């Protein structure tokens, strides 16, 4: 990171050409080594740090990830990984402004709706199958994850226009479609997305979540200690590449750039038992509840450093710094 800083900034001023060449070199390494490596912990933050120097770099990186995700000639595993990087970068990079977040959400949702259209028009039985629709589910999870972290930034400037924007995304159709993305996404993402969208009356997800929970079949696995019954809560084998940064010295460079998880108010969240009661009474009423326990918060995922480590709370909304741009 010190090397990146020295290349990009010469005598205290930004050097566009040198930064451009370094970005191309790192992007080549990303494509060959980092993207195909599942659950790498920190090395991807070299690109995160580099992209913070200019908004044009961040947008170029997002565009690169988007092209991989929507390209059917790419292997599904790389498309799913690109979706994970896309959602994690949008959620965590403070230097990515709301306008860029919205532009990426528009691209993702347009692609998702077209995918749903293609399945509806295929005259085939549509079912929840990760082997067939993995990139679709990864794209949906990227959208849900981004909205969890950035919905306040979208809404805070103008609540009315922000809500109109969220409603224009037609998230209800995504949630209600036969492909059933809520069944495949990580439970922590699904539950938090349900809480956020319920608070603003954008989508009510709890009916589908409860239905999915009733349909989950346990998996019996044999081991030296005897048979054990488990449930696969991460069928996509998801991980978020920009989970909280744990290295202390270099972390000082990442901290100012990083969107930490800002916990929702307790009344925003519903534990499972309260959600079941809501279904029985009235799906449109707002009820207060406690923070859900048991589920790890969104800082970590099962495939990352540990499922029970929480992100720090109470940080300011994403800043709008680094607005300068240059073209490649």
PDB file of C-alpha atoms in Angstrom:
ATOM      1  CA  UNK A   1       0.000   0.000   0.000  1.00  0.00           C
ATOM      2  CA  UNK A   2       2.933   2.313   0.663  1.00  0.00           C
ATOM      3  CA  UNK A   3       4.180   1.495  -2.834  1.00  0.00           C
ATOM      4  CA  UNK A   4       0.756   2.273  -4.337  1.00  0.00           C
ATOM      5  CA  UNK A   5       0.688   5.603  -2.520  1.00  0.00           C
ATOM      6  CA  UNK A   6       4.202   6.485  -3.705  1.00  0.00           C
ATOM      7  CA  UNK A   7       3.352   5.641  -7.317  1.00  0.00           C
ATOM      8  CA  UNK A   8       0.060   7.550  -7.360  1.00  0.00           C
ATOM      9  CA  UNK A   9       1.181  10.639  -5.467  1.00  0.00           C
ATOM     10  CA  UNK A  10       4.420  12.382  -6.452  1.00  0.00           C
ATOM     11  CA  UNK A  11       5.492  15.343  -4.310  1.00  0.00           C
ATOM     12  CA  UNK A  12       2.006  15.523  -2.841  1.00  0.00           C
ATOM     13  CA  UNK A  13       0.194  15.709  -6.192  1.00  0.00           C
ATOM     14  CA  UNK A  14      -1.770  12.999  -7.977  1.00  0.00           C
ATOM     15  CA  UNK A  15      -0.052  11.426 -11.003  1.00  0.00           C
ATOM     16  CA  UNK A  16      -2.749  10.203 -13.407  1.00  0.00           C
ATOM     17  CA  UNK A  17      -0.618   8.322 -15.944  1.00  0.00           C
ATOM     18  CA  UNK A  18       1.382   6.351 -13.394  1.00  0.00           C
ATOM     19  CA  UNK A  19      -1.804   5.493 -11.528  1.00  0.00           C
ATOM     20  CA  UNK A  20      -3.440   4.332 -14.735  1.00  0.00           C
ATOM     21  CA  UNK A  21      -0.565   1.948 -15.515  1.00  0.00           C
ATOM     22  CA  UNK A  22      -0.531   0.591 -11.968  1.00  0.00           C
ATOM     23  CA  UNK A  23      -4.298   0.042 -12.095  1.00  0.00           C
ATOM     24  CA  UNK A  24      -3.955  -1.976 -15.310  1.00  0.00           C
ATOM     25  CA  UNK A  25      -1.211  -4.133 -13.781  1.00  0.00           C
ATOM     26  CA  UNK A  26      -3.188  -4.809 -10.602  1.00  0.00           C
ATOM     27  CA  UNK A  27      -6.361  -5.523 -12.566  1.00  0.00           C
ATOM     28  CA  UNK A  28      -4.481  -8.141 -14.578  1.00  0.00           C
ATOM     29  CA  UNK A  29      -3.317  -9.769 -11.329  1.00  0.00           C
ATOM     30  CA  UNK A  30      -6.870  -9.552 -10.010  1.00  0.00           C
ATOM     31  CA  UNK A  31      -8.278 -11.419 -13.017  1.00  0.00           C
ATOM     32  CA  UNK A  32      -5.599 -14.128 -13.005  1.00  0.00           C
ATOM     33  CA  UNK A  33      -5.128 -14.747  -9.293  1.00  0.00           C
ATOM     34  CA  UNK A  34      -7.360 -12.854  -6.893  1.00  0.00           C
ATOM     35  CA  UNK A  35     -10.821 -13.289  -8.421  1.00  0.00           C
ATOM     36  CA  UNK A  36     -10.464 -17.095  -8.846  1.00  0.00           C
ATOM     37  CA  UNK A  37      -9.188 -17.468  -5.245  1.00  0.00           C
ATOM     38  CA  UNK A  38     -12.118 -18.192  -2.986  1.00  0.00           C
ATOM     39  CA  UNK A  39     -12.295 -16.401   0.373  1.00  0.00           C
ATOM     40  CA  UNK A  40      -8.992 -14.554   0.170  1.00  0.00           C
ATOM     41  CA  UNK A  41      -8.743 -12.268   3.178  1.00  0.00           C
ATOM     42  CA  UNK A  42      -6.749  -9.112   2.535  1.00  0.00           C
ATOM     43  CA  UNK A  43      -4.832  -9.020  -0.743  1.00  0.00           C
ATOM     44  CA  UNK A  44      -7.854  -7.690  -2.658  1.00  0.00           C
ATOM     45  CA  UNK A  45      -7.650  -4.539  -0.574  1.00  0.00           C
ATOM     46  CA  UNK A  46      -4.742  -3.408  -2.745  1.00  0.00           C
ATOM     47  CA  UNK A  47      -7.318  -2.615  -5.436  1.00  0.00           C
ATOM     48  CA  UNK A  48      -9.728  -1.175  -2.877  1.00  0.00           C
ATOM     49  CA  UNK A  49      -7.004   1.224  -1.716  1.00  0.00           C
ATOM     50  CA  UNK A  50      -5.926   2.136  -5.245  1.00  0.00           C
ATOM     51  CA  UNK A  51      -9.520   2.843  -6.302  1.00  0.00           C
ATOM     52  CA  UNK A  52      -9.884   5.339  -3.456  1.00  0.00           C
ATOM     53  CA  UNK A  53      -7.490   7.767  -5.160  1.00  0.00           C
ATOM     54  CA  UNK A  54      -9.901   8.671  -7.967  1.00  0.00           C
ATOM     55  CA  UNK A  55     -13.583   8.009  -8.531  1.00  0.00           C
ATOM     56  CA  UNK A  56     -12.789   7.075 -12.141  1.00  0.00           C
ATOM     57  CA  UNK A  57     -10.713   4.147 -10.841  1.00  0.00           C
ATOM     58  CA  UNK A  58     -13.561   2.898  -8.657  1.00  0.00           C
ATOM     59  CA  UNK A  59     -16.023   3.201 -11.527  1.00  0.00           C
ATOM     60  CA  UNK A  60     -13.643   1.395 -13.880  1.00  0.00           C
ATOM     61  CA  UNK A  61     -13.293  -1.448 -11.369  1.00  0.00           C
ATOM     62  CA  UNK A  62     -17.064  -1.690 -10.920  1.00  0.00           C
ATOM     63  CA  UNK A  63     -17.545  -1.700 -14.688  1.00  0.00           C
ATOM     64  CA  UNK A  64     -14.966  -4.484 -15.014  1.00  0.00           C
ATOM     65  CA  UNK A  65     -16.785  -6.602 -12.419  1.00  0.00           C
ATOM     66  CA  UNK A  66     -20.126  -5.914 -14.082  1.00  0.00           C
ATOM     67  CA  UNK A  67     -18.834  -7.091 -17.471  1.00  0.00           C
ATOM     68  CA  UNK A  68     -17.653 -10.365 -15.933  1.00  0.00           C
ATOM     69  CA  UNK A  69     -20.966 -10.931 -14.128  1.00  0.00           C
ATOM     70  CA  UNK A  70     -23.206 -10.391 -17.131  1.00  0.00           C
ATOM     71  CA  UNK A  71     -21.007 -12.265 -19.619  1.00  0.00           C
ATOM     72  CA  UNK A  72     -22.478 -15.760 -20.222  1.00  0.00           C
ATOM     73  CA  UNK A  73     -19.203 -16.966 -21.743  1.00  0.00           C
ATOM     74  CA  UNK A  74     -17.439 -16.594 -18.394  1.00  0.00           C
ATOM     75  CA  UNK A  75     -17.440 -19.583 -15.999  1.00  0.00           C
ATOM     76  CA  UNK A  76     -20.322 -19.403 -13.545  1.00  0.00           C
ATOM     77  CA  UNK A  77     -17.979 -19.535 -10.566  1.00  0.00           C
ATOM     78  CA  UNK A  78     -16.160 -16.390 -11.752  1.00  0.00           C
ATOM     79  CA  UNK A  79     -19.436 -14.607 -12.477  1.00  0.00           C
ATOM     80  CA  UNK A  80     -20.616 -15.373  -8.951  1.00  0.00           C
ATOM     81  CA  UNK A  81     -17.308 -14.189  -7.517  1.00  0.00           C
ATOM     82  CA  UNK A  82     -17.575 -10.961  -9.534  1.00  0.00           C
ATOM     83  CA  UNK A  83     -21.055 -10.397  -8.096  1.00  0.00           C
ATOM     84  CA  UNK A  84     -19.642 -10.851  -4.595  1.00  0.00           C
ATOM     85  CA  UNK A  85     -16.926  -8.288  -5.272  1.00  0.00           C
ATOM     86  CA  UNK A  86     -19.430  -5.904  -6.846  1.00  0.00           C
ATOM     87  CA  UNK A  87     -21.848  -5.970  -3.924  1.00  0.00           C
ATOM     88  CA  UNK A  88     -19.121  -5.865  -1.287  1.00  0.00           C
ATOM     89  CA  UNK A  89     -17.328  -2.935  -2.953  1.00  0.00           C
ATOM     90  CA  UNK A  90     -20.532  -0.903  -3.326  1.00  0.00           C
ATOM     91  CA  UNK A  91     -21.472  -1.598   0.285  1.00  0.00           C
ATOM     92  CA  UNK A  92     -18.100  -0.913   1.888  1.00  0.00           C
ATOM     93  CA  UNK A  93     -16.326   1.782  -0.143  1.00  0.00           C
ATOM     94  CA  UNK A  94     -17.104   5.178   1.404  1.00  0.00           C
ATOM     95  CA  UNK A  95     -15.527   6.911  -1.569  1.00  0.00           C
ATOM     96  CA  UNK A  96     -18.208   5.544  -3.943  1.00  0.00           C
ATOM     97  CA  UNK A  97     -20.957   8.208  -4.057  1.00  0.00           C
ATOM     98  CA  UNK A  98     -24.684   7.506  -4.009  1.00  0.00           C
ATOM     99  CA  UNK A  99     -25.058   8.348  -7.701  1.00  0.00           C
ATOM    100  CA  UNK A 100     -22.610   5.575  -8.594  1.00  0.00           C
ATOM    101  CA  UNK A 101     -24.330   3.152  -6.223  1.00  0.00           C
ATOM    102  CA  UNK A 102     -27.679   3.901  -7.858  1.00  0.00           C
ATOM    103  CA  UNK A 103     -26.236   3.510 -11.353  1.00  0.00           C
ATOM    104  CA  UNK A 104     -24.877   0.069 -10.431  1.00  0.00           C
ATOM    105  CA  UNK A 105     -28.148  -0.961  -8.808  1.00  0.00           C
ATOM    106  CA  UNK A 106     -29.973   0.092 -11.984  1.00  0.00           C
ATOM    107  CA  UNK A 107     -27.683  -2.113 -14.078  1.00  0.00           C
ATOM    108  CA  UNK A 108     -28.023  -5.065 -11.737  1.00  0.00           C
ATOM    109  CA  UNK A 109     -31.808  -4.837 -11.398  1.00  0.00           C
ATOM    110  CA  UNK A 110     -32.314  -4.402 -15.147  1.00  0.00           C
ATOM    111  CA  UNK A 111     -30.273  -7.558 -15.746  1.00  0.00           C
ATOM    112  CA  UNK A 112     -32.112  -9.433 -12.973  1.00  0.00           C
ATOM    113  CA  UNK A 113     -35.541  -8.503 -14.345  1.00  0.00           C
ATOM    114  CA  UNK A 114     -34.503  -9.554 -17.848  1.00  0.00           C
ATOM    115  CA  UNK A 115     -33.305 -12.856 -16.450  1.00  0.00           C
ATOM    116  CA  UNK A 116     -36.667 -13.389 -14.754  1.00  0.00           C
ATOM    117  CA  UNK A 117     -38.409 -12.510 -18.041  1.00  0.00           C
ATOM    118  CA  UNK A 118     -36.314 -15.078 -19.905  1.00  0.00           C
ATOM    119  CA  UNK A 119     -37.261 -17.778 -17.397  1.00  0.00           C
ATOM    120  CA  UNK A 120     -40.944 -16.845 -17.511  1.00  0.00           C
ATOM    121  CA  UNK A 121     -40.893 -17.021 -21.316  1.00  0.00           C
ATOM    122  CA  UNK A 122     -38.931 -20.270 -21.553  1.00  0.00           C
ATOM    123  CA  UNK A 123     -42.010 -22.515 -21.236  1.00  0.00           C
ATOM    124  CA  UNK A 124     -39.983 -24.700 -18.869  1.00  0.00           C
ATOM    125  CA  UNK A 125     -40.580 -25.491 -15.234  1.00  0.00           C
ATOM    126  CA  UNK A 126     -38.710 -22.817 -13.275  1.00  0.00           C
ATOM    127  CA  UNK A 127     -37.221 -23.972  -9.990  1.00  0.00           C
ATOM    128  CA  UNK A 128     -34.687 -22.897  -7.414  1.00  0.00           C
ATOM    129  CA  UNK A 129     -31.526 -24.488  -8.821  1.00  0.00           C
ATOM    130  CA  UNK A 130     -28.131 -23.014  -7.958  1.00  0.00           C
ATOM    131  CA  UNK A 131     -26.299 -25.054 -10.585  1.00  0.00           C
ATOM    132  CA  UNK A 132     -28.454 -23.476 -13.304  1.00  0.00           C
ATOM    133  CA  UNK A 133     -28.944 -19.967 -11.922  1.00  0.00           C
ATOM    134  CA  UNK A 134     -25.895 -19.305  -9.734  1.00  0.00           C
ATOM    135  CA  UNK A 135     -24.958 -15.913 -11.262  1.00  0.00           C
ATOM    136  CA  UNK A 136     -28.585 -14.756 -10.932  1.00  0.00           C
ATOM    137  CA  UNK A 137     -28.652 -15.582  -7.222  1.00  0.00           C
ATOM    138  CA  UNK A 138     -25.255 -13.965  -6.687  1.00  0.00           C
ATOM    139  CA  UNK A 139     -26.500 -10.798  -8.435  1.00  0.00           C
ATOM    140  CA  UNK A 140     -29.610 -10.738  -6.229  1.00  0.00           C
ATOM    141  CA  UNK A 141     -27.495 -11.112  -3.107  1.00  0.00           C
ATOM    142  CA  UNK A 142     -25.240  -8.276  -4.296  1.00  0.00           C
ATOM    143  CA  UNK A 143     -28.312  -6.041  -4.616  1.00  0.00           C
ATOM    144  CA  UNK A 144     -29.664  -7.012  -1.197  1.00  0.00           C
ATOM    145  CA  UNK A 145     -26.270  -6.536   0.464  1.00  0.00           C
ATOM    146  CA  UNK A 146     -25.728  -3.137  -1.170  1.00  0.00           C
ATOM    147  CA  UNK A 147     -29.150  -1.881  -0.107  1.00  0.00           C
ATOM    148  CA  UNK A 148     -28.583  -3.018   3.472  1.00  0.00           C
ATOM    149  CA  UNK A 149     -25.478  -0.855   3.740  1.00  0.00           C
ATOM    150  CA  UNK A 150     -26.395   2.076   1.488  1.00  0.00           C
ATOM    151  CA  UNK A 151     -30.158   2.532   1.839  1.00  0.00           C
ATOM    152  CA  UNK A 152     -29.742   5.359   4.348  1.00  0.00           C
ATOM    153  CA  UNK A 153     -27.439   7.253   2.012  1.00  0.00           C
ATOM    154  CA  UNK A 154     -30.009   6.805  -0.768  1.00  0.00           C
ATOM    155  CA  UNK A 155     -32.838   8.072   1.436  1.00  0.00           C
ATOM    156  CA  UNK A 156     -31.229  10.785   3.554  1.00  0.00           C
ATOM    157  CA  UNK A 157     -30.942  13.524   0.899  1.00  0.00           C
ATOM    158  CA  UNK A 158     -34.628  13.359  -0.035  1.00  0.00           C
ATOM    159  CA  UNK A 159     -36.791  10.718   1.640  1.00  0.00           C
ATOM    160  CA  UNK A 160     -39.671  10.978  -0.844  1.00  0.00           C
ATOM    161  CA  UNK A 161     -37.489  10.705  -3.940  1.00  0.00           C
ATOM    162  CA  UNK A 162     -35.388   8.017  -2.296  1.00  0.00           C
ATOM    163  CA  UNK A 163     -38.449   5.889  -1.575  1.00  0.00           C
ATOM    164  CA  UNK A 164     -39.717   6.429  -5.111  1.00  0.00           C
ATOM    165  CA  UNK A 165     -36.356   5.207  -6.374  1.00  0.00           C
ATOM    166  CA  UNK A 166     -36.430   2.077  -4.209  1.00  0.00           C
ATOM    167  CA  UNK A 167     -39.983   1.328  -5.348  1.00  0.00           C
ATOM    168  CA  UNK A 168     -38.940   1.817  -8.988  1.00  0.00           C
ATOM    169  CA  UNK A 169     -36.481  -1.073  -8.612  1.00  0.00           C
ATOM    170  CA  UNK A 170     -39.480  -3.435  -8.369  1.00  0.00           C
ATOM    171  CA  UNK A 171     -37.805  -5.504  -5.672  1.00  0.00           C
ATOM    172  CA  UNK A 172     -41.102  -7.212  -4.927  1.00  0.00           C
ATOM    173  CA  UNK A 173     -41.004  -8.964  -8.278  1.00  0.00           C
ATOM    174  CA  UNK A 174     -37.469 -10.185  -7.587  1.00  0.00           C
ATOM    175  CA  UNK A 175     -38.406 -11.504  -4.165  1.00  0.00           C
ATOM    176  CA  UNK A 176     -41.650 -13.113  -5.362  1.00  0.00           C
ATOM    177  CA  UNK A 177     -40.340 -14.730  -8.550  1.00  0.00           C
ATOM    178  CA  UNK A 178     -40.297 -18.510  -8.924  1.00  0.00           C
ATOM    179  CA  UNK A 179     -36.502 -18.573  -8.740  1.00  0.00           C
ATOM    180  CA  UNK A 180     -36.912 -17.584  -5.076  1.00  0.00           C
ATOM    181  CA  UNK A 181     -33.595 -15.794  -4.358  1.00  0.00           C
ATOM    182  CA  UNK A 182     -34.384 -15.404  -0.637  1.00  0.00           C
ATOM    183  CA  UNK A 183     -34.101 -19.181  -0.300  1.00  0.00           C
ATOM    184  CA  UNK A 184     -30.537 -19.177  -1.603  1.00  0.00           C
ATOM    185  CA  UNK A 185     -29.009 -16.013  -0.137  1.00  0.00           C
ATOM    186  CA  UNK A 186     -27.230 -16.025   3.213  1.00  0.00           C
ATOM    187  CA  UNK A 187     -29.732 -15.935   6.090  1.00  0.00           C
ATOM    188  CA  UNK A 188     -27.996 -12.916   7.636  1.00  0.00           C
ATOM    189  CA  UNK A 189     -28.403 -10.989   4.362  1.00  0.00           C
ATOM    190  CA  UNK A 190     -31.969 -12.183   3.848  1.00  0.00           C
ATOM    191  CA  UNK A 191     -33.074 -11.238   7.377  1.00  0.00           C
ATOM    192  CA  UNK A 192     -31.464  -7.802   7.327  1.00  0.00           C
ATOM    193  CA  UNK A 193     -32.807  -7.047   3.854  1.00  0.00           C
ATOM    194  CA  UNK A 194     -36.267  -8.072   5.047  1.00  0.00           C
ATOM    195  CA  UNK A 195     -35.978  -5.737   8.047  1.00  0.00           C
ATOM    196  CA  UNK A 196     -34.846  -2.779   5.934  1.00  0.00           C
ATOM    197  CA  UNK A 197     -37.461  -3.188   3.209  1.00  0.00           C
ATOM    198  CA  UNK A 198     -40.208  -3.766   5.754  1.00  0.00           C
ATOM    199  CA  UNK A 199     -39.307  -0.600   7.633  1.00  0.00           C
ATOM    200  CA  UNK A 200     -39.814   1.490   4.490  1.00  0.00           C
ATOM    201  CA  UNK A 201     -42.702  -0.626   3.159  1.00  0.00           C
ATOM    202  CA  UNK A 202     -40.832  -1.456  -0.027  1.00  0.00           C
ATOM    203  CA  UNK A 203     -41.187  -5.252   0.169  1.00  0.00           C
ATOM    204  CA  UNK A 204     -42.582  -7.615   2.777  1.00  0.00           C
ATOM    205  CA  UNK A 205     -40.337 -10.675   2.771  1.00  0.00           C
ATOM    206  CA  UNK A 206     -41.339 -12.549   5.915  1.00  0.00           C
ATOM    207  CA  UNK A 207     -44.069 -14.648   4.296  1.00  0.00           C
ATOM    208  CA  UNK A 208     -41.560 -16.062   1.813  1.00  0.00           C
ATOM    209  CA  UNK A 209     -38.858 -16.458   4.466  1.00  0.00           C
ATOM    210  CA  UNK A 210     -41.195 -18.492   6.661  1.00  0.00           C
ATOM    211  CA  UNK A 211     -42.293 -20.613   3.709  1.00  0.00           C
ATOM    212  CA  UNK A 212     -38.655 -21.239   2.775  1.00  0.00           C
ATOM    213  CA  UNK A 213     -37.785 -22.144   6.361  1.00  0.00           C
ATOM    214  CA  UNK A 214     -40.494 -24.783   6.388  1.00  0.00           C
ATOM    215  CA  UNK A 215     -39.123 -26.290   3.183  1.00  0.00           C
ATOM    216  CA  UNK A 216     -35.482 -26.488   4.282  1.00  0.00           C
ATOM    217  CA  UNK A 217     -34.403 -30.107   4.491  1.00  0.00           C
ATOM    218  CA  UNK A 218     -31.590 -31.032   6.899  1.00  0.00           C
ATOM    219  CA  UNK A 219     -28.548 -32.808   5.522  1.00  0.00           C
ATOM    220  CA  UNK A 220     -27.276 -35.887   7.382  1.00  0.00           C
ATOM    221  CA  UNK A 221     -23.496 -36.128   7.354  1.00  0.00           C
ATOM    222  CA  UNK A 222     -21.416 -38.970   8.767  1.00  0.00           C
ATOM    223  CA  UNK A 223     -18.205 -38.307  10.660  1.00  0.00           C
ATOM    224  CA  UNK A 224     -15.922 -40.005  13.164  1.00  0.00           C
ATOM    225  CA  UNK A 225     -18.100 -38.665  15.961  1.00  0.00           C
ATOM    226  CA  UNK A 226     -21.262 -40.180  14.502  1.00  0.00           C
ATOM    227  CA  UNK A 227     -23.970 -38.901  12.209  1.00  0.00           C
ATOM    228  CA  UNK A 228     -24.766 -35.210  12.410  1.00  0.00           C
ATOM    229  CA  UNK A 229     -27.729 -33.303  11.028  1.00  0.00           C
ATOM    230  CA  UNK A 230     -26.863 -29.946   9.512  1.00  0.00           C
ATOM    231  CA  UNK A 231     -28.518 -27.386   7.291  1.00  0.00           C
ATOM    232  CA  UNK A 232     -26.557 -25.688   4.526  1.00  0.00           C
ATOM    233  CA  UNK A 233     -27.123 -21.984   5.202  1.00  0.00           C
ATOM    234  CA  UNK A 234     -24.672 -20.898   2.497  1.00  0.00           C
ATOM    235  CA  UNK A 235     -25.557 -22.867  -0.647  1.00  0.00           C
ATOM    236  CA  UNK A 236     -23.917 -20.258  -2.889  1.00  0.00           C
ATOM    237  CA  UNK A 237     -20.679 -20.636  -0.903  1.00  0.00           C
ATOM    238  CA  UNK A 238     -20.752 -16.862  -0.674  1.00  0.00           C
ATOM    239  CA  UNK A 239     -18.144 -14.616   0.820  1.00  0.00           C
ATOM    240  CA  UNK A 240     -17.848 -10.848   0.858  1.00  0.00           C
ATOM    241  CA  UNK A 241     -14.307  -9.869  -0.215  1.00  0.00           C
ATOM    242  CA  UNK A 242     -14.379  -6.564   1.634  1.00  0.00           C
ATOM    243  CA  UNK A 243     -15.378  -7.869   5.018  1.00  0.00           C
ATOM    244  CA  UNK A 244     -13.772  -5.903   7.872  1.00  0.00           C
ATOM    245  CA  UNK A 245     -10.026  -5.471   7.512  1.00  0.00           C
ATOM    246  CA  UNK A 246      -8.117  -7.114  10.377  1.00  0.00           C
ATOM    247  CA  UNK A 247      -4.463  -6.187   9.784  1.00  0.00           C
ATOM    248  CA  UNK A 248      -3.598  -3.402  12.213  1.00  0.00           C
ATOM    249  CA  UNK A 249      -0.798  -1.430  10.562  1.00  0.00           C
ATOM    250  CA  UNK A 250      -2.126  -1.331   6.997  1.00  0.00           C
ATOM    251  CA  UNK A 251      -5.642  -1.111   8.401  1.00  0.00           C
ATOM    252  CA  UNK A 252      -4.926   2.488   9.349  1.00  0.00           C
ATOM    253  CA  UNK A 253      -4.955   3.294   5.625  1.00  0.00           C
ATOM    254  CA  UNK A 254      -8.231   1.425   5.044  1.00  0.00           C
ATOM    255  CA  UNK A 255     -10.215   2.699   8.028  1.00  0.00           C
ATOM    256  CA  UNK A 256     -10.997   6.216   6.663  1.00  0.00           C
ATOM    257  CA  UNK A 257     -12.183   4.696   3.380  1.00  0.00           C
ATOM    258  CA  UNK A 258     -14.321   1.957   4.869  1.00  0.00           C
ATOM    259  CA  UNK A 259     -18.081   1.863   5.488  1.00  0.00           C
ATOM    260  CA  UNK A 260     -18.499   0.075   8.809  1.00  0.00           C
ATOM    261  CA  UNK A 261     -21.747  -1.688   9.623  1.00  0.00           C
ATOM    262  CA  UNK A 262     -24.114   0.820  11.200  1.00  0.00           C
ATOM    263  CA  UNK A 263     -26.568  -1.176  13.264  1.00  0.00           C
ATOM    264  CA  UNK A 264     -30.234  -0.553  12.683  1.00  0.00           C
ATOM    265  CA  UNK A 265     -32.317   0.580  15.615  1.00  0.00           C
ATOM    266  CA  UNK A 266     -33.734  -2.293  17.628  1.00  0.00           C
ATOM    267  CA  UNK A 267     -37.253  -1.463  16.501  1.00  0.00           C
ATOM    268  CA  UNK A 268     -36.194  -1.993  12.890  1.00  0.00           C
ATOM    269  CA  UNK A 269     -35.503  -5.678  13.350  1.00  0.00           C
ATOM    270  CA  UNK A 270     -37.728  -8.622  14.073  1.00  0.00           C
ATOM    271  CA  UNK A 271     -36.606 -11.912  15.579  1.00  0.00           C
ATOM    272  CA  UNK A 272     -38.049 -15.054  14.067  1.00  0.00           C
ATOM    273  CA  UNK A 273     -40.799 -15.547  16.679  1.00  0.00           C
ATOM    274  CA  UNK A 274     -42.049 -11.984  16.303  1.00  0.00           C
ATOM    275  CA  UNK A 275     -41.987 -12.347  12.506  1.00  0.00           C
ATOM    276  CA  UNK A 276     -44.178 -15.434  12.773  1.00  0.00           C
ATOM    277  CA  UNK A 277     -46.625 -13.537  14.952  1.00  0.00           C
ATOM    278  CA  UNK A 278     -46.737 -10.694  12.435  1.00  0.00           C
ATOM    279  CA  UNK A 279     -47.665 -13.144   9.702  1.00  0.00           C
ATOM    280  CA  UNK A 280     -50.597 -14.354  11.733  1.00  0.00           C
ATOM    281  CA  UNK A 281     -51.863 -10.889  12.628  1.00  0.00           C
ATOM    282  CA  UNK A 282     -51.138  -8.303   9.971  1.00  0.00           C
ATOM    283  CA  UNK A 283     -48.322  -8.250   7.460  1.00  0.00           C
ATOM    284  CA  UNK A 284     -48.517  -4.504   6.935  1.00  0.00           C
ATOM    285  CA  UNK A 285     -48.275  -3.318  10.551  1.00  0.00           C
ATOM    286  CA  UNK A 286     -44.996  -2.223  12.064  1.00  0.00           C
ATOM    287  CA  UNK A 287     -44.080  -4.050  15.268  1.00  0.00           C
ATOM    288  CA  UNK A 288     -41.090  -3.442  17.465  1.00  0.00           C
ATOM    289  CA  UNK A 289     -38.769  -6.290  18.328  1.00  0.00           C
ATOM    290  CA  UNK A 290     -35.345  -7.154  19.628  1.00  0.00           C
ATOM    291  CA  UNK A 291     -32.153  -7.467  17.688  1.00  0.00           C
ATOM    292  CA  UNK A 292     -31.951 -11.039  16.380  1.00  0.00           C
ATOM    293  CA  UNK A 293     -29.411 -13.171  18.177  1.00  0.00           C
ATOM    294  CA  UNK A 294     -27.752 -16.291  16.846  1.00  0.00           C
ATOM    295  CA  UNK A 295     -27.292 -14.953  13.323  1.00  0.00           C
ATOM    296  CA  UNK A 296     -23.922 -13.312  12.874  1.00  0.00           C
ATOM    297  CA  UNK A 297     -24.175  -9.699  11.790  1.00  0.00           C
ATOM    298  CA  UNK A 298     -23.072  -8.677   8.359  1.00  0.00           C
ATOM    299  CA  UNK A 299     -19.409  -8.133   9.110  1.00  0.00           C
ATOM    300  CA  UNK A 300     -18.458 -11.724   8.425  1.00  0.00           C
ATOM    301  CA  UNK A 301     -19.731 -14.701   6.491  1.00  0.00           C
ATOM    302  CA  UNK A 302     -19.186 -18.437   7.008  1.00  0.00           C
ATOM    303  CA  UNK A 303     -16.570 -18.499   4.267  1.00  0.00           C
ATOM    304  CA  UNK A 304     -14.559 -15.575   5.580  1.00  0.00           C
ATOM    305  CA  UNK A 305     -12.628 -15.093   8.793  1.00  0.00           C
ATOM    306  CA  UNK A 306     -15.302 -16.227  11.247  1.00  0.00           C
ATOM    307  CA  UNK A 307     -19.073 -16.179  11.421  1.00  0.00           C
ATOM    308  CA  UNK A 308     -19.441 -14.597  14.846  1.00  0.00           C
ATOM    309  CA  UNK A 309     -17.290 -11.473  14.563  1.00  0.00           C
ATOM    310  CA  UNK A 310     -19.395  -8.328  14.370  1.00  0.00           C
ATOM    311  CA  UNK A 311     -18.512  -5.154  12.570  1.00  0.00           C
ATOM    312  CA  UNK A 312     -18.132  -2.009  14.660  1.00  0.00           C
ATOM    313  CA  UNK A 313     -21.223   0.132  14.821  1.00  0.00           C
ATOM    314  CA  UNK A 314     -22.253   3.763  14.723  1.00  0.00           C
ATOM    315  CA  UNK A 315     -20.332   5.359  11.907  1.00  0.00           C
ATOM    316  CA  UNK A 316     -21.330   8.311   9.775  1.00  0.00           C
ATOM    317  CA  UNK A 317     -23.037   7.898   6.439  1.00  0.00           C
ATOM    318  CA  UNK A 318     -20.801   7.291   3.428  1.00  0.00           C
ATOM    319  CA  UNK A 319     -18.950  10.419   2.423  1.00  0.00           C
ATOM    320  CA  UNK A 320     -18.948  11.909  -1.044  1.00  0.00           C
ATOM    321  CA  UNK A 321     -15.222  12.514  -1.272  1.00  0.00           C
ATOM    322  CA  UNK A 322     -12.954  11.780  -4.236  1.00  0.00           C
ATOM    323  CA  UNK A 323     -15.220  13.224  -6.900  1.00  0.00           C
ATOM    324  CA  UNK A 324     -12.445  14.066  -9.332  1.00  0.00           C
ATOM    325  CA  UNK A 325     -12.302  11.844 -12.390  1.00  0.00           C
ATOM    326  CA  UNK A 326     -10.156  11.113 -15.346  1.00  0.00           C
ATOM    327  CA  UNK A 327     -10.805   8.940 -18.359  1.00  0.00           C
ATOM    328  CA  UNK A 328      -8.938   5.836 -19.394  1.00  0.00           C
TER     329      UNK A 328
END
